[in-house]
CSV table of C-alpha atoms in Angstrom, one decimal:
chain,number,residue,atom,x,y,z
W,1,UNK,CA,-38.1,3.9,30.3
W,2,UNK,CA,-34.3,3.8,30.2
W,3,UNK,CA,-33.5,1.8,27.4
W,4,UNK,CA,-29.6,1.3,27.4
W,5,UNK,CA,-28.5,0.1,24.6
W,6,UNK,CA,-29.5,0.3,20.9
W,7,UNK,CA,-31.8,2.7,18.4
W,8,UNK,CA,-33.7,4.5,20.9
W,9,UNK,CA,-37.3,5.7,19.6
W,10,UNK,CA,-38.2,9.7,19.9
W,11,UNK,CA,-39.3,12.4,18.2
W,12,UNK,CA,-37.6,12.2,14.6
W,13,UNK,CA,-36.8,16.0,14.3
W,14,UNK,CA,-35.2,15.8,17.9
W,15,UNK,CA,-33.1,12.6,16.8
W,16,UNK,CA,-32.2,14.3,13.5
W,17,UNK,CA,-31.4,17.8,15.1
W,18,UNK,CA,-28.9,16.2,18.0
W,19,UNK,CA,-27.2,14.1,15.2
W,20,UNK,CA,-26.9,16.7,13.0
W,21,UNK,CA,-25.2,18.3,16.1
W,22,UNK,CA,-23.0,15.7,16.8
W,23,UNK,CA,-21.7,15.7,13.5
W,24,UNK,CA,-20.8,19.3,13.3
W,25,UNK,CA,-19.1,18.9,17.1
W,26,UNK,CA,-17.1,15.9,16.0
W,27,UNK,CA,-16.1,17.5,12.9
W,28,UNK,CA,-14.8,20.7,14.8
W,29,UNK,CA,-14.0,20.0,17.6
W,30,UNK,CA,-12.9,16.4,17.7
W,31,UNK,CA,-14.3,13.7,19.3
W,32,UNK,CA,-12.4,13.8,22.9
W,33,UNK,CA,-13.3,17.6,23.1
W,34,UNK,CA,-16.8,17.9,22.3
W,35,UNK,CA,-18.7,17.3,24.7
W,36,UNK,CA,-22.8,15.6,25.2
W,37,UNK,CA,-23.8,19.1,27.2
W,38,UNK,CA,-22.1,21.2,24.6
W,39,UNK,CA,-24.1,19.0,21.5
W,40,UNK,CA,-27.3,19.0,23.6
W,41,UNK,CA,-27.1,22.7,24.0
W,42,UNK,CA,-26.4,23.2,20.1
W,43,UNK,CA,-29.1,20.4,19.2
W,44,UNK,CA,-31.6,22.7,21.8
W,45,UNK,CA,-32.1,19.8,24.3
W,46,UNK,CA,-31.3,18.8,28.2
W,47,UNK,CA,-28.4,16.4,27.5
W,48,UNK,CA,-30.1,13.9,29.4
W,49,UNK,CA,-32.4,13.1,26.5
W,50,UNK,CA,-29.0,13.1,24.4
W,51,UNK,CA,-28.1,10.0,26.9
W,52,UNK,CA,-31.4,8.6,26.6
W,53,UNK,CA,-31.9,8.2,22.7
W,54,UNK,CA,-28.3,7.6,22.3
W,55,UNK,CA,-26.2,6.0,25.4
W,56,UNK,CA,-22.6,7.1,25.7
W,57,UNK,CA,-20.7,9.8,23.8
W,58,UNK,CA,-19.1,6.6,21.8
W,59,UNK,CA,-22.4,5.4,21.0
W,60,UNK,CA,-23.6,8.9,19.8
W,61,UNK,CA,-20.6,9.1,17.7
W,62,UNK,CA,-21.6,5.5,15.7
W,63,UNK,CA,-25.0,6.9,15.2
W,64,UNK,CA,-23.9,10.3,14.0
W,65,UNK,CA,-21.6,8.3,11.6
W,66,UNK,CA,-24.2,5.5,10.7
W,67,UNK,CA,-22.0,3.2,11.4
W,68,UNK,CA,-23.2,-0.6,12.6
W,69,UNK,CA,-20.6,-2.0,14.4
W,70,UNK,CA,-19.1,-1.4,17.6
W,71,UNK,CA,-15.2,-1.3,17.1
W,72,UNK,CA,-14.4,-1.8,20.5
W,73,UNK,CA,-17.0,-5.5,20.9
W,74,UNK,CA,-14.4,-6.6,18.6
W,75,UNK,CA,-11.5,-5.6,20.6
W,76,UNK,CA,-11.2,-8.7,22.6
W,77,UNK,CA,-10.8,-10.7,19.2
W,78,UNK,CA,-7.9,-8.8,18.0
W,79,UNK,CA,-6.1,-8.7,21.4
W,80,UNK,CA,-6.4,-12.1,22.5
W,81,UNK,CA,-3.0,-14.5,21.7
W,82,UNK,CA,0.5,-13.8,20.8
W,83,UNK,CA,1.5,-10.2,19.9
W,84,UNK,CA,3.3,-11.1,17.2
W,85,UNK,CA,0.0,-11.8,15.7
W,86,UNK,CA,-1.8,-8.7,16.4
W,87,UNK,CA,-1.6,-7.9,12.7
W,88,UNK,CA,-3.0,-10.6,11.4
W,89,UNK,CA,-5.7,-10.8,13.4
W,90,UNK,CA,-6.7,-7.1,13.1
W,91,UNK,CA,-6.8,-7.8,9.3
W,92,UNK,CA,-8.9,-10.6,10.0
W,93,UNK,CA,-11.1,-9.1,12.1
W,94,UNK,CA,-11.7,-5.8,9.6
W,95,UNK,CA,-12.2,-8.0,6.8
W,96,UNK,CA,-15.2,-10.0,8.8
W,97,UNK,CA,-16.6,-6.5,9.3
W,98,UNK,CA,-16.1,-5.4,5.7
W,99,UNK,CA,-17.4,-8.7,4.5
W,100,UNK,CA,-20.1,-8.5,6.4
W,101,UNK,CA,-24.4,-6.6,5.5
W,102,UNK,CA,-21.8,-3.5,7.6
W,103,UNK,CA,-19.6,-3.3,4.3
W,104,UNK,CA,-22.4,-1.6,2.9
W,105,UNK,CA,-21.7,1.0,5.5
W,106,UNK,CA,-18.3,0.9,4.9
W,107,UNK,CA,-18.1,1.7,1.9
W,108,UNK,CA,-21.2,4.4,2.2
W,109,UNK,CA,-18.7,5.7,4.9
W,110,UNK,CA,-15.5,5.7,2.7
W,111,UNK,CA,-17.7,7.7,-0.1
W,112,UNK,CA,-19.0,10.3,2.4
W,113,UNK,CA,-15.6,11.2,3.4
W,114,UNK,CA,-13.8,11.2,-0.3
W,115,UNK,CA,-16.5,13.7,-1.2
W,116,UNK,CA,-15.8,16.6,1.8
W,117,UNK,CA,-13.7,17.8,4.3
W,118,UNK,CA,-15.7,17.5,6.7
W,119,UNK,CA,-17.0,14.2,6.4
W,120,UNK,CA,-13.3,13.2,6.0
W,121,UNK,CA,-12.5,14.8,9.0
W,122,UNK,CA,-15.3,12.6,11.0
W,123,UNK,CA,-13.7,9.8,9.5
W,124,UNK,CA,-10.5,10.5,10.8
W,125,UNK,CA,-11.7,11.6,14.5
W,126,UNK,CA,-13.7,7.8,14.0
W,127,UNK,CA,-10.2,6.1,12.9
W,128,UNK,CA,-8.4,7.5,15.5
W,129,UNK,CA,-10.4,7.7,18.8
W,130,UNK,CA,-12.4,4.5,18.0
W,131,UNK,CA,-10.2,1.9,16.1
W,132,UNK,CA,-6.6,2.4,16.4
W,133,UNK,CA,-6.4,4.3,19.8
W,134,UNK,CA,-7.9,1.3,21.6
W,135,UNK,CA,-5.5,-1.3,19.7
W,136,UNK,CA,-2.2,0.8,20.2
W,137,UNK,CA,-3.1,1.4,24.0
W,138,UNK,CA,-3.2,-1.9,24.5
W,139,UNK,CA,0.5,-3.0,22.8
W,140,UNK,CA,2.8,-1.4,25.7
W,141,UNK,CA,4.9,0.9,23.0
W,142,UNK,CA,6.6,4.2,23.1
W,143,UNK,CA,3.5,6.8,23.3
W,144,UNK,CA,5.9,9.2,20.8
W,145,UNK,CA,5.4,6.6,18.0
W,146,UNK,CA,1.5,5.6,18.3
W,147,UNK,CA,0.2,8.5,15.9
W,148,UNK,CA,2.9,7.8,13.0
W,149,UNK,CA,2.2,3.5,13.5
W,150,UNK,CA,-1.8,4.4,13.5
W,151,UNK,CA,-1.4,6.5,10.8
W,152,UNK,CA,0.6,3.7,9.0
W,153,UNK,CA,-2.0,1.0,9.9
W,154,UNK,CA,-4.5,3.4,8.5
W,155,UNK,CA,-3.1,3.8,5.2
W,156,UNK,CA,-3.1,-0.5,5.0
W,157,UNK,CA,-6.6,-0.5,6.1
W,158,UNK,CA,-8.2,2.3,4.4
W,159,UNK,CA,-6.5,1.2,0.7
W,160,UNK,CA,-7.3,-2.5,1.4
W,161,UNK,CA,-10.9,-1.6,1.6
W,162,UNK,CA,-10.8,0.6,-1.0
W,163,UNK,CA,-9.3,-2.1,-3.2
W,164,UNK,CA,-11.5,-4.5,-2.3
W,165,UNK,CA,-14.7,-3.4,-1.8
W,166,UNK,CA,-14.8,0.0,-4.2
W,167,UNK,CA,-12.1,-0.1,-6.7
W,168,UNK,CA,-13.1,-3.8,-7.0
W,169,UNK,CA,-9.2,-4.9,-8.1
W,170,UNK,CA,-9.2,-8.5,-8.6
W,171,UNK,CA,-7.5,-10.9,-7.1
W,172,UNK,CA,-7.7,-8.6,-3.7
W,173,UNK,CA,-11.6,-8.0,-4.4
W,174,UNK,CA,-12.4,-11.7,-4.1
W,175,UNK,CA,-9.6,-13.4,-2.2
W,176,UNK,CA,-10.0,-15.5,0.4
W,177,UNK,CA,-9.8,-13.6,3.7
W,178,UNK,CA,-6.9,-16.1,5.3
W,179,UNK,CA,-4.8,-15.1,2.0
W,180,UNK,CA,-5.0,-11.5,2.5
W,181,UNK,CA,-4.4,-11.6,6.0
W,182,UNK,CA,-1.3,-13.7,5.4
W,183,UNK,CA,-0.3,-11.2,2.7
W,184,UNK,CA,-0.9,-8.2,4.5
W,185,UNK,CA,-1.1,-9.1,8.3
W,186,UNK,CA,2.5,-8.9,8.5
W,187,UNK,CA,2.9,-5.2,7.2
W,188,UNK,CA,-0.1,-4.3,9.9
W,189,UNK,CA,2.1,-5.9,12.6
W,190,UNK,CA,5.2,-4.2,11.2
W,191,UNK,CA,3.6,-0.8,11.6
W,192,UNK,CA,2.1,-1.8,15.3
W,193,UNK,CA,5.1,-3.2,16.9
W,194,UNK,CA,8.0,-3.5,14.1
W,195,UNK,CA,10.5,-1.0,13.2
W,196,UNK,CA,8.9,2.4,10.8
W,197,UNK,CA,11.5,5.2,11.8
W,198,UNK,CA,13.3,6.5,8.7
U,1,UNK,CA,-0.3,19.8,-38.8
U,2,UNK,CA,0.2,16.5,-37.8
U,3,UNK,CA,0.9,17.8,-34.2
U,4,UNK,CA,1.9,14.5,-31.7
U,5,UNK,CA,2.2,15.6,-28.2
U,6,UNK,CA,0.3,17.5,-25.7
U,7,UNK,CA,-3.3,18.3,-26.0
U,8,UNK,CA,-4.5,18.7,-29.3
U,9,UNK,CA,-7.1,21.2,-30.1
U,10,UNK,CA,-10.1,20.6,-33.0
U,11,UNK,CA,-13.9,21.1,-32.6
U,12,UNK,CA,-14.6,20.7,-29.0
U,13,UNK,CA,-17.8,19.1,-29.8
U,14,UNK,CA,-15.5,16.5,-31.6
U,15,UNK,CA,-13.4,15.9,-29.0
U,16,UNK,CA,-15.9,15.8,-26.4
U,17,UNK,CA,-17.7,13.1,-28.1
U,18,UNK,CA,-14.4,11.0,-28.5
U,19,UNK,CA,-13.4,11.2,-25.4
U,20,UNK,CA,-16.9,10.1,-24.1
U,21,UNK,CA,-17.0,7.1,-26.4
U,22,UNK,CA,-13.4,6.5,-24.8
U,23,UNK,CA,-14.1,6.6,-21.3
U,24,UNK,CA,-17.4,4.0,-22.2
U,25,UNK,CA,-15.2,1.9,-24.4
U,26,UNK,CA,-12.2,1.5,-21.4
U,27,UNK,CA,-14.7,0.8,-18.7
U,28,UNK,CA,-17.3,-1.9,-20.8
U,29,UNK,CA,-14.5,-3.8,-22.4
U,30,UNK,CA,-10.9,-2.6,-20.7
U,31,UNK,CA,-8.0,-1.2,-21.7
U,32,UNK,CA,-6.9,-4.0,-23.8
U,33,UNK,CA,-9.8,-4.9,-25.8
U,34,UNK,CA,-11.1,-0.9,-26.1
U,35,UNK,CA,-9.8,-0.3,-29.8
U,36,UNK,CA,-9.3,3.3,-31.6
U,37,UNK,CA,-10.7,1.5,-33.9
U,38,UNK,CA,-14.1,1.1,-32.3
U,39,UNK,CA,-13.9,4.2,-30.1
U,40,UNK,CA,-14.1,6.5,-33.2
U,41,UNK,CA,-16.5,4.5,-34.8
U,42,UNK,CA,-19.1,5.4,-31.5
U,43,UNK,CA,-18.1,8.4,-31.4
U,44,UNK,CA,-18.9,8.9,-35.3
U,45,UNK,CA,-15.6,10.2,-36.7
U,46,UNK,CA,-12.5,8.5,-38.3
U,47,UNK,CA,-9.9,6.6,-36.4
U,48,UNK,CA,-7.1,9.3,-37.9
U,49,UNK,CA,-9.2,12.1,-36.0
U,50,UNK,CA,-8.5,10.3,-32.7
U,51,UNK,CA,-5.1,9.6,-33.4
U,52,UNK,CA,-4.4,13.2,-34.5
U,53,UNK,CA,-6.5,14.9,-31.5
U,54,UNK,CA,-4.8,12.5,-29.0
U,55,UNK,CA,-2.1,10.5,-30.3
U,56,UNK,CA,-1.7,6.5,-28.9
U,57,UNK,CA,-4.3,4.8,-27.1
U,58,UNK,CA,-2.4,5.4,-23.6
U,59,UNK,CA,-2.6,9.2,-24.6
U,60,UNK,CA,-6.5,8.7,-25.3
U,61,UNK,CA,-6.4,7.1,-21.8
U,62,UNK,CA,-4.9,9.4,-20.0
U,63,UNK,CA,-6.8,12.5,-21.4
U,64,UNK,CA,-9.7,10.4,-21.3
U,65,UNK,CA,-9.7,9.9,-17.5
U,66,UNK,CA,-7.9,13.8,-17.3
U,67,UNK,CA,-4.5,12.3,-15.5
U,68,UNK,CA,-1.7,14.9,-15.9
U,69,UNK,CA,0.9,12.9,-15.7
U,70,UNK,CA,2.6,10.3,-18.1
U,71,UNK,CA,3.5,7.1,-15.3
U,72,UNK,CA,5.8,5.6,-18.5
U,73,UNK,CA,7.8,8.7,-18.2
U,74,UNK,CA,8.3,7.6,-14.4
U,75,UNK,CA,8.8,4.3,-15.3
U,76,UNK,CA,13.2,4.5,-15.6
U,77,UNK,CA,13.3,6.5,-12.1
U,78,UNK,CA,11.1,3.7,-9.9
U,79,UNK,CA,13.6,1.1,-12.1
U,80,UNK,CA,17.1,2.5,-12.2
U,81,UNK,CA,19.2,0.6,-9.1
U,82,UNK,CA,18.7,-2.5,-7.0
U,83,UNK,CA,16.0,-4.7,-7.2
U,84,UNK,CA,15.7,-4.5,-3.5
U,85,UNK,CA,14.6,-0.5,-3.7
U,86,UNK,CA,12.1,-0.9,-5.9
U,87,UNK,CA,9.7,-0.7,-2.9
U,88,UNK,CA,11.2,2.7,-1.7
U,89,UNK,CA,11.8,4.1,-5.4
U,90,UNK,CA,8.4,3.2,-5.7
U,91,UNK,CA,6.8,5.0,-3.0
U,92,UNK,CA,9.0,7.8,-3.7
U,93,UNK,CA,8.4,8.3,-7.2
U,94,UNK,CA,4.1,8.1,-6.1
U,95,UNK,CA,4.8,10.6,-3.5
U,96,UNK,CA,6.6,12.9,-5.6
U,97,UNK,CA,3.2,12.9,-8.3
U,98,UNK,CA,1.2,13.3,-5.4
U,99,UNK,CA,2.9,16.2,-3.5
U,100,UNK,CA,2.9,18.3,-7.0
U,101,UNK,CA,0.4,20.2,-8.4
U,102,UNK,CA,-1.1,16.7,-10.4
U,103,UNK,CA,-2.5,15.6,-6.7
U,104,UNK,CA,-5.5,17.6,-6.9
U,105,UNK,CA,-6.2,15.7,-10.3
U,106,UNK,CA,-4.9,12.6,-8.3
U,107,UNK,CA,-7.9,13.5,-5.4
U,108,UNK,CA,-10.5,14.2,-7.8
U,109,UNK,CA,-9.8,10.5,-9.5
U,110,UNK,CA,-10.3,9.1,-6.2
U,111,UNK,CA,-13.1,11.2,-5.7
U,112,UNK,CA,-15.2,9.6,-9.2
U,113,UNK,CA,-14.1,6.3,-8.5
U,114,UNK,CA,-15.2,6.2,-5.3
U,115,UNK,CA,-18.9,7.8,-6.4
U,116,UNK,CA,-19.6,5.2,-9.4
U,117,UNK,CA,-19.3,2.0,-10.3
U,118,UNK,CA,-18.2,3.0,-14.0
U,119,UNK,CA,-15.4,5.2,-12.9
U,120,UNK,CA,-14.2,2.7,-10.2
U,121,UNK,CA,-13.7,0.4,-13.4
U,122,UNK,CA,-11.9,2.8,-15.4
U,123,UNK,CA,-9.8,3.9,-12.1
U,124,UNK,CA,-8.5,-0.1,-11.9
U,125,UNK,CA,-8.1,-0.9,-15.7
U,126,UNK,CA,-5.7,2.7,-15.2
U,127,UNK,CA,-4.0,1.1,-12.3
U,128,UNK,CA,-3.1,-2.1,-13.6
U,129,UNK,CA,-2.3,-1.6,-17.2
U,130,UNK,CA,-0.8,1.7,-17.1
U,131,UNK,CA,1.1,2.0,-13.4
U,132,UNK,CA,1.3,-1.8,-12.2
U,133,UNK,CA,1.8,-4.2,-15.0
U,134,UNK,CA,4.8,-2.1,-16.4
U,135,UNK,CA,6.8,-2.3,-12.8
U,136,UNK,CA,5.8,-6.1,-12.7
U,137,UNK,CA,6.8,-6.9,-16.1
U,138,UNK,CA,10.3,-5.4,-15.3
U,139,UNK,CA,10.8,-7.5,-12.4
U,140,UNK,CA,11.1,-11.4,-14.0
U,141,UNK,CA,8.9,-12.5,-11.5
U,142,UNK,CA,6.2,-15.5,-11.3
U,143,UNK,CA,3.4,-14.6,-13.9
U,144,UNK,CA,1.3,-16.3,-12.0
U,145,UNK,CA,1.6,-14.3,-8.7
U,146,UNK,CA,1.6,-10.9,-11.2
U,147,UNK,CA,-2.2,-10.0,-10.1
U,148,UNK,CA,-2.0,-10.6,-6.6
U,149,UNK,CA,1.7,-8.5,-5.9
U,150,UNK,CA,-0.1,-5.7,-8.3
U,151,UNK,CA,-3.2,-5.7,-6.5
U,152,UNK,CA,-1.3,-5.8,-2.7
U,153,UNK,CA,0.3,-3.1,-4.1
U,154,UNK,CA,-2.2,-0.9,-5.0
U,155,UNK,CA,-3.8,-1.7,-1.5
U,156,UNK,CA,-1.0,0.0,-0.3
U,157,UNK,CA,-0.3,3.3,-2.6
U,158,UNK,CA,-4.6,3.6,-3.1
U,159,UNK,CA,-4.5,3.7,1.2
U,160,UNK,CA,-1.5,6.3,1.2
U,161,UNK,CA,-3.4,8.6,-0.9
U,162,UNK,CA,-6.4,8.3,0.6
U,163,UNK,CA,-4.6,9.0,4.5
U,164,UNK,CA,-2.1,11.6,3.6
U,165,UNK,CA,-4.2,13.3,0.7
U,166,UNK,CA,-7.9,12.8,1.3
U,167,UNK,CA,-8.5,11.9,5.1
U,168,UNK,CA,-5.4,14.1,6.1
U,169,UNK,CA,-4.8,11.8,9.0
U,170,UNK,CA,-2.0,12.8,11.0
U,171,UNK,CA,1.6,12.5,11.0
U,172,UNK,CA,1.1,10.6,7.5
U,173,UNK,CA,-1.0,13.9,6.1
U,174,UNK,CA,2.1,16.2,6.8
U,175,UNK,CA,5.5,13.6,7.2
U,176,UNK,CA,8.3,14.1,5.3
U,177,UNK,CA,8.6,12.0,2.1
U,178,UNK,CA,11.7,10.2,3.3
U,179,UNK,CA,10.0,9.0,6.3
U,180,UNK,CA,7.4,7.2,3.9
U,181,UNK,CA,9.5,6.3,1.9
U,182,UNK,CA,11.3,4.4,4.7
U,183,UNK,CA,8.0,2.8,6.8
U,184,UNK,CA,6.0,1.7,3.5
U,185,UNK,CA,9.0,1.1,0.7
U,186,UNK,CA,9.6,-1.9,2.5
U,187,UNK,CA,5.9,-3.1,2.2
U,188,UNK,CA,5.8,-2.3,-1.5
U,189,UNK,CA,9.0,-4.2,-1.4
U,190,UNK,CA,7.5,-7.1,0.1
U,191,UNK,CA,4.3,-7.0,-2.1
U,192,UNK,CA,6.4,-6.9,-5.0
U,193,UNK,CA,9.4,-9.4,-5.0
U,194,UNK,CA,9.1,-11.3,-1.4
U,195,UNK,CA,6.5,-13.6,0.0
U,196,UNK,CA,3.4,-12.5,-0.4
U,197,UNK,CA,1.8,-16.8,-0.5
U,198,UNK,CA,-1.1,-18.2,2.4
């Protein structure tokens, strides 16, 4: 039984016990350095049971972080069509997610990380390697300037979730999507493929 | 002793109970509506009391939600100049709180609002009426496009302290103010005096 994709059954201690190890080798380590063998050795197990509850080091990393989406299924979505619109469309495409039964993770997510380091640093590794990485690679710029235009893109992302959906500021918390993403698509693009040097 | 700045000292029961019946008061009914009046009366003690131990309502506020800073007293420096850096006096002025020793007050804010529902409320009443509506009102703009520029704004301030002070996400965690100040004054600009309309 090689079940690919999804939850994968198993011993709950096991599952618990390589999460809890994936958590603590993303948090130090970093996602692109830590490794399935080195988790599997910390969680006590072959890493090919790692593979076989979880799937891919990516997927591990969503389960670790309880988080229900798979950033890079939406990839295609945000990519596809002009590149000026880039912006706009990743704000769409985060506010479907947001607005979405996954919100509820989202914001579980946003709380986890406020309250420690090291959940913050989890949610950085999780911004980084699995959101704007994949977006910037794809956008043909100079590869001096992705970290300070991801970090910027964060900083429009992170506060327009936590305006809308835990700080609960009106008229952001209940907009219409299409007005926020022609309010604040623009700055996203700005940040991806505009000018940001001082 | 009628003593009108600073922290006023007095029974700490007293004051504890004030401030208590403050923090319920601003988060039921709002900054507005939340009288002295009314605050003492919960908290059993004469409206003079409240006024003595903490001066105006903004000062009950402030010590209420424990913010070390007075943004009025900020208020001439983000103003002073051209219309058109307002944006980048804006960001500059936010960074400036945040960098001192009143950002780990700043974090611990975030922190509560993020955690509950009732500090979340008290958190946006803060934002609006004591940071957002006083740059608004100085800027003779549409009254009816007031709440959305303030709210677009604080998407963008709330997401800068969450990435450079909370998350630590690189190169926003450790940039120099300046180049802030030069890739998100202009979207504060934007959110505040340009077009901002679906």
């Amino acid at each position: 039984m090689a079940r690919r994709t999804g939850r994968r059954p198993g011993k709950p201690d096991t599952r618990e016990a390589i999460l809890a190890a994936a958590r603590a080798a993303f948090a130090e380590r970093g996602f692109d350095a830590a490794s399935i063998r080195s988790i599997a050795t910390a969680a006590g197990v072959d890493p090919a049971l790692v593979h076989h509850y979880f799937g891919t080091k990516e997927e591990l990393f969503r389960a670790a972080m309880r988080v229900p989406i798979d950033p890079a299924a939406l990839l295609p979505t945000v990519l596809a069509g002009e590149r000026d619109g880039v912006g706009g469309r990743l704000v769409r495409t985060f506010l479907g997610v947001w607005d979405s039964p996954a919100g509820t993770a989202g914001v579980g997510l946003l709380r986890s990380a406020v309250n420690n380091e090291w959940t913050a640093r989890l949610m950085r590794e999780f911004l980084v390697t699995q959101v704007l990485r994949r977006v910037l690679d794809h956008l043909d710029l100079d590869p001096a300037e992705l970290p300070l235009r991801g970090s910027l893109v964060a900083t429009q992302l992170l506060g327009l979730a936590m305006t809308r959906y835990v700080i609960r500021l009106e008229p952001v918390a209940s907009a219409d999507p299409e007005t926020l993403v022609a309010a604040i698509g623009p700055t996203v693009q700005r940040y991806l493929t505009g000018d940001v040097a001082a």
